[in-house]
Coordinates of C-alpha atoms and ligand atoms in Angstrom, one line a residue:
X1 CA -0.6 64.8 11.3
X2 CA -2.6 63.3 8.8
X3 CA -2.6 60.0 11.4
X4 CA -4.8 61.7 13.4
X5 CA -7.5 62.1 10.8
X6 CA -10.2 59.8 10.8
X7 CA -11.0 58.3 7.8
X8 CA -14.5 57.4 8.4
X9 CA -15.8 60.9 8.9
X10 CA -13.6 62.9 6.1
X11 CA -16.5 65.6 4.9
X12 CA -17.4 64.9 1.5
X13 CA -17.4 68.4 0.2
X14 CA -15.2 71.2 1.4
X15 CA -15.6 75.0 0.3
X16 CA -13.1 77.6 0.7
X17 CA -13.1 81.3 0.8
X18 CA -9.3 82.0 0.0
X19 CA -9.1 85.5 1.5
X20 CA -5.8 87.5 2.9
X21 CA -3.9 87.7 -0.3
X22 CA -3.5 91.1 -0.2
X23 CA -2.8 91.5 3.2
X24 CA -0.1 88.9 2.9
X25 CA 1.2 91.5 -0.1
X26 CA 1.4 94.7 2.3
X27 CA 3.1 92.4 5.2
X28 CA 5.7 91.4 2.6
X29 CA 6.0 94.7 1.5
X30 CA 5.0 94.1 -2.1
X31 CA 2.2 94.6 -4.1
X32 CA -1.2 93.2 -4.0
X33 CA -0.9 91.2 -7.2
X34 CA 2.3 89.6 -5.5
X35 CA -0.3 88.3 -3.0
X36 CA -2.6 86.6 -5.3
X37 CA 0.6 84.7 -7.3
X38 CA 1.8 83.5 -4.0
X39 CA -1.9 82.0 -3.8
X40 CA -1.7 79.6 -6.2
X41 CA 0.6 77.4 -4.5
X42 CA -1.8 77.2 -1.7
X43 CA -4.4 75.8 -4.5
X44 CA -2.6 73.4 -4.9
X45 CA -1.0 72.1 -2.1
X46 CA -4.9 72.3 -0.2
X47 CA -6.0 70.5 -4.0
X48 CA -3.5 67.6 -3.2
X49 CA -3.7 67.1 0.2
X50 CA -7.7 67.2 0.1
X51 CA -7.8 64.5 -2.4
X52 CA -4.8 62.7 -0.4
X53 CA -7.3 62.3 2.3
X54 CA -10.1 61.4 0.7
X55 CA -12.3 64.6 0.4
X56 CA -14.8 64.6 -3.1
X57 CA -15.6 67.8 -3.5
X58 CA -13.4 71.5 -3.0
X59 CA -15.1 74.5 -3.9
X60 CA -12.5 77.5 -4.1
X61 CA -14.2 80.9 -4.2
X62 CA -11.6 82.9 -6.6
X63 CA -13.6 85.4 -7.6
X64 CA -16.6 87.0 -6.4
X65 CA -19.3 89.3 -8.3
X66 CA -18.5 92.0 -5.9
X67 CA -14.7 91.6 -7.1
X68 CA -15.5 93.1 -10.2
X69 CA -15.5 96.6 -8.4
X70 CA -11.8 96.4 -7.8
X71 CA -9.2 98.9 -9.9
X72 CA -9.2 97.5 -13.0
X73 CA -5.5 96.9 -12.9
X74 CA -6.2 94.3 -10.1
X75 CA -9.1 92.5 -12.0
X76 CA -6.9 92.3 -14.7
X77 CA -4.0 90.8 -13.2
X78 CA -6.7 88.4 -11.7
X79 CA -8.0 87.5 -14.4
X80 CA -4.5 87.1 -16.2
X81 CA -3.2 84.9 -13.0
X82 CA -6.5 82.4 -14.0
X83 CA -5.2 81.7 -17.1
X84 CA -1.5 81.4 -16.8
X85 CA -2.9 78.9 -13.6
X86 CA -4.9 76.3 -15.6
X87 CA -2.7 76.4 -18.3
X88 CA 0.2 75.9 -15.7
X89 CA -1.6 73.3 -13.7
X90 CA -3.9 71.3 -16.1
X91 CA -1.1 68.6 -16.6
X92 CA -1.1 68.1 -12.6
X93 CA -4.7 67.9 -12.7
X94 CA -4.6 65.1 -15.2
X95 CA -1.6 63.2 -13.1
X96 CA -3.5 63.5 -9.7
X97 CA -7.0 61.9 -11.7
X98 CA -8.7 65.6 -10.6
X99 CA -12.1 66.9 -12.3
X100 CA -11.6 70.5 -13.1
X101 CA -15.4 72.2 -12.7
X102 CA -16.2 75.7 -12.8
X103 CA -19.4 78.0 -11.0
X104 CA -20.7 81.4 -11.4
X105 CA -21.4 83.6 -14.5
X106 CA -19.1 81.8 -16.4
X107 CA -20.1 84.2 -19.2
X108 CA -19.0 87.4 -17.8
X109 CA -15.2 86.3 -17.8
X110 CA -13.4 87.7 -20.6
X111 CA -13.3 85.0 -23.7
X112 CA -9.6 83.7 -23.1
X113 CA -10.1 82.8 -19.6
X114 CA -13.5 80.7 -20.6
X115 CA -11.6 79.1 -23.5
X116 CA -9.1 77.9 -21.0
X117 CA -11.3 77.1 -18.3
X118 CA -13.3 75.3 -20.8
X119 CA -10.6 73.6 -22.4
X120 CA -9.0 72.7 -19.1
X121 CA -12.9 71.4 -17.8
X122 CA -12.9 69.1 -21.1
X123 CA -9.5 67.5 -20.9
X124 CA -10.2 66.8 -17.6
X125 CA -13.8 65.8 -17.8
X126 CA -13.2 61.7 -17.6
X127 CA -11.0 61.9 -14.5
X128 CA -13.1 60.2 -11.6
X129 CA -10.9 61.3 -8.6
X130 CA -11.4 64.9 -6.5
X131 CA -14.0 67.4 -8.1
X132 CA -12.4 71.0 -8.1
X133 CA -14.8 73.5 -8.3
X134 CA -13.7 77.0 -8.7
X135 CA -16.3 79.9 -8.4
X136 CA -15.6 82.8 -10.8
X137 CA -17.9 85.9 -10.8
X138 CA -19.8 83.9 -8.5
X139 CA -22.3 85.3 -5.8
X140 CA -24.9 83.4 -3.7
X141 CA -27.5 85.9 -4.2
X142 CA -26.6 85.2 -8.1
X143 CA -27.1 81.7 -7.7
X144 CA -30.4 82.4 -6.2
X145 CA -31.8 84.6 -8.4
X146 CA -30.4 82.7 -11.4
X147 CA -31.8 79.8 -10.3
X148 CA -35.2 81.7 -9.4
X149 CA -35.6 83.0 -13.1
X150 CA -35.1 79.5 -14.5
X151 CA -37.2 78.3 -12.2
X152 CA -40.4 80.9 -13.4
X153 CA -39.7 80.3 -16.7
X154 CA -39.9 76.6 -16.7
X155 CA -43.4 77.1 -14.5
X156 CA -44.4 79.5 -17.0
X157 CA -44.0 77.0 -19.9
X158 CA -45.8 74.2 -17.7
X159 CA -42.6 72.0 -17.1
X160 CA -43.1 72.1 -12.8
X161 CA -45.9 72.6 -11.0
X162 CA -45.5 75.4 -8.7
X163 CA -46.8 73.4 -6.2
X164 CA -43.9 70.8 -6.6
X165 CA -41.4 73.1 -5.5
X166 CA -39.7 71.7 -2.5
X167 CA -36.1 72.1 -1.2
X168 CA -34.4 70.0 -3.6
X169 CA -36.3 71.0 -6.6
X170 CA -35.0 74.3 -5.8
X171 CA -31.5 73.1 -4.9
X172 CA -31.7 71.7 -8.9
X173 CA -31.3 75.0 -10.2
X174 CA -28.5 76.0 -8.6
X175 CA -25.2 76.5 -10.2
X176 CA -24.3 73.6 -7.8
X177 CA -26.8 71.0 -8.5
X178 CA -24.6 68.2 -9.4
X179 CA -22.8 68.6 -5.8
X180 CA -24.0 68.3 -2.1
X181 CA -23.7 70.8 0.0
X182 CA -20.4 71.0 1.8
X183 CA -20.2 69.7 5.1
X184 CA -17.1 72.2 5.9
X185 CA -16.5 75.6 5.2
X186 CA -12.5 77.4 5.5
X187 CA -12.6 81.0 5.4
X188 CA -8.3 81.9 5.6
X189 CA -7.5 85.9 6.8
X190 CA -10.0 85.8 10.0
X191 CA -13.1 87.5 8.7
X192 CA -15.8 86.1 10.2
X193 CA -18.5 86.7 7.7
X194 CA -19.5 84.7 4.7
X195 CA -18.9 87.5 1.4
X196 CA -22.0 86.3 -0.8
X197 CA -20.6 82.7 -1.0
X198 CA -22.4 79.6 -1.0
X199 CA -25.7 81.1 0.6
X200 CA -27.8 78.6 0.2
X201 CA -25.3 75.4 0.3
X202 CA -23.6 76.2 3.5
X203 CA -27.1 76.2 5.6
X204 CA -25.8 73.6 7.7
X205 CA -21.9 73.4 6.7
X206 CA -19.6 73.5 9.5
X207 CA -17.5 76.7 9.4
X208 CA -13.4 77.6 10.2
X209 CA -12.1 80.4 10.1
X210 CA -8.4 80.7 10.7
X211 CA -6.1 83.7 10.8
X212 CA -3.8 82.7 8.7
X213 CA -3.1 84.4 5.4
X214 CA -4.2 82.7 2.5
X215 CA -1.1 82.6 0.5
X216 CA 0.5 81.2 4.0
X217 CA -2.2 78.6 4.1
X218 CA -1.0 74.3 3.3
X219 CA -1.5 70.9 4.2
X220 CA -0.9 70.9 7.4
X221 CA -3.2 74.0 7.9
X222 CA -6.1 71.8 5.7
X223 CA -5.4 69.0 8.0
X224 CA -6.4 70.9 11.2
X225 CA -9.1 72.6 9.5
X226 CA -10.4 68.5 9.0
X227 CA -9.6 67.9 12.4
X228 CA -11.2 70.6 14.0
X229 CA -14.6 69.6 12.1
X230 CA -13.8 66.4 12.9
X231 CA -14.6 67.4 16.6
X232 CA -18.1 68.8 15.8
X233 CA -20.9 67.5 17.1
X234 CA -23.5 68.2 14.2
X235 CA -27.1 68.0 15.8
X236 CA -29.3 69.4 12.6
X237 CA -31.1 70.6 14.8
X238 CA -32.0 67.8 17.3
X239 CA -30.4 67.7 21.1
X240 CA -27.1 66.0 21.8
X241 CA -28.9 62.9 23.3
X242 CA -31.0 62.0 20.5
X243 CA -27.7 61.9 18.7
X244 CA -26.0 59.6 21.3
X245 CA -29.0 57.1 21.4
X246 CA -29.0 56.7 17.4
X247 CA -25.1 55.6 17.7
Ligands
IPE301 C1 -8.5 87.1 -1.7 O1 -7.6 87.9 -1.2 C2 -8.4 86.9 -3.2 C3 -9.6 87.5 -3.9 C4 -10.6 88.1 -3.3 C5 -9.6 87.5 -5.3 P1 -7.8 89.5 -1.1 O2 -7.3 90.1 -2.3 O3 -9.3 89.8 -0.7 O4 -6.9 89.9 0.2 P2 -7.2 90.9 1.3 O5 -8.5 90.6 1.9 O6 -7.2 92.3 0.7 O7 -6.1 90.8 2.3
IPE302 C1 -14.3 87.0 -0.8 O1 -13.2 87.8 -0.4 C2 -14.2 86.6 -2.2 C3 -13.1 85.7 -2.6 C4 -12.2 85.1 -1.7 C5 -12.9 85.4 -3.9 P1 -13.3 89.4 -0.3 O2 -11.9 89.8 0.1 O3 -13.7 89.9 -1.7 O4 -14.4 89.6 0.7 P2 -14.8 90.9 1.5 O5 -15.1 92.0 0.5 O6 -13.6 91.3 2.4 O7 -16.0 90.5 2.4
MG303 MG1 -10.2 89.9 1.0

């Protein structure tokens, strides 16, 4: 399958909202923390494969701010998972030349799962292969505001002109500033809505949305995902023939 991927138009940066783990549980008749375990291997299959084909970015939403409102068993076991993960995998990371990065409010994470995070982002900090990005207790609207407070307080103190601010001044303050906006968007489980992800990134991001389970989700899966964009016509707003005339 991977043949039939063009090379030439791989998207540069892919963001995933890994959703269904729970409902891959119930169908398997075990618990929900089952669910998210079976999960990991799909991280890292979709890490591989994405790299494999030449992909720069993959954002993985993990864990959302609205997650934290789960029983506390589950955030727990979540949060446990996370670290037994990167401890697990930051050898394969190093292997496959991969760039461990992290987004969100890094801070509200308890203090072993940002000592790992952190220690797995520095060991892997000189690799100059795929950038994984995994949002943690991350939220668009956090990014926003986040970025918005920043902002005031660096026009407050005279460092930009209010009058400056533009789209990618703005875009400079966001949790994601060191990486463009993903051209593609996965969301596994079939719900067709966006859950406070990348708000502002995915303003023009192509989106798929498959049924399939997150924990049942692999290469091949990825690869039609890559395909299916690859069949996009992406008009940013112009008509279909001023596209054809510029090619
Ligand atoms: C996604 O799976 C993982 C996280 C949100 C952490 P879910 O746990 O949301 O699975 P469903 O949606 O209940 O099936
Ligand atoms: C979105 O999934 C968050 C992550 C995948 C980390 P949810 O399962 O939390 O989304 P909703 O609540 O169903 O929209
Ligand atoms: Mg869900």
């Amino acid at each position: 399958m991977e043949d039939l991927i063009d090379k030439t138009n791989v998207p540069r940066h892919v963001a995933i909202i890994m959703d269904g783990n729970g409902r891959w549980a119930k169908k398997n008749g075990s618990m929900r923390v089952k669910g998210h375990q079976s999960g990991v291997k799909s991280v890292r299959e979709v890490t591989e494969i994405a790299a494999e084909v030449g992909v720069k970015y993959l954002t993985m939403y993990a864990f959302s701010t609205e997650n934290w409102s789960r029983p506390e068993y589950e955030v727990n076991a979540l949060m446990h998972l996370l670290v037994s993960t990167i401890r697990k995998e930051t050898r394969g990371l190093q292997k496959n030349n991969i760039k461990l990065r992290a987004i969100g409010n890094l801070d509200s994470l308890p203090s072993v799962c940002q000592k790992e995070l952190n220690e797995a982002i520095k060991i892997t900090a000189n690799n100059t292969g795929l950038h994984l990005i995994l949002a943690l207790s991350y939220s668009g609207r956090w990014d926003i505001v986040n970025a918005c407070k920043q902002l005031a307080e660096d026009a407050k103190s005279g460092i930009i002109n209010p009058k400056d601010i533009d789209n990618d001044v703005f875009a400079n303050y966001l949790d994601t500033k060191e990486y463009p906006d993903p051209e593609l968007m996965i969301r596994t489980s079939g719900e067709m809505r966006i859950s406070n992800f990348l708000l502002w990134q995915l303003a023009y991001s192509e989106l798929y949305i498959t049924e399939t389970l997150w924990p049942d989700f692999n290469k091949e899966e990825f690869l039609k995902a890559i395909i299916a964009y690859q069949r996009r016509e992406r008009r940013f707003g112009k008509t279909s023939e001023q596209l054809s005339k510029i090619n």
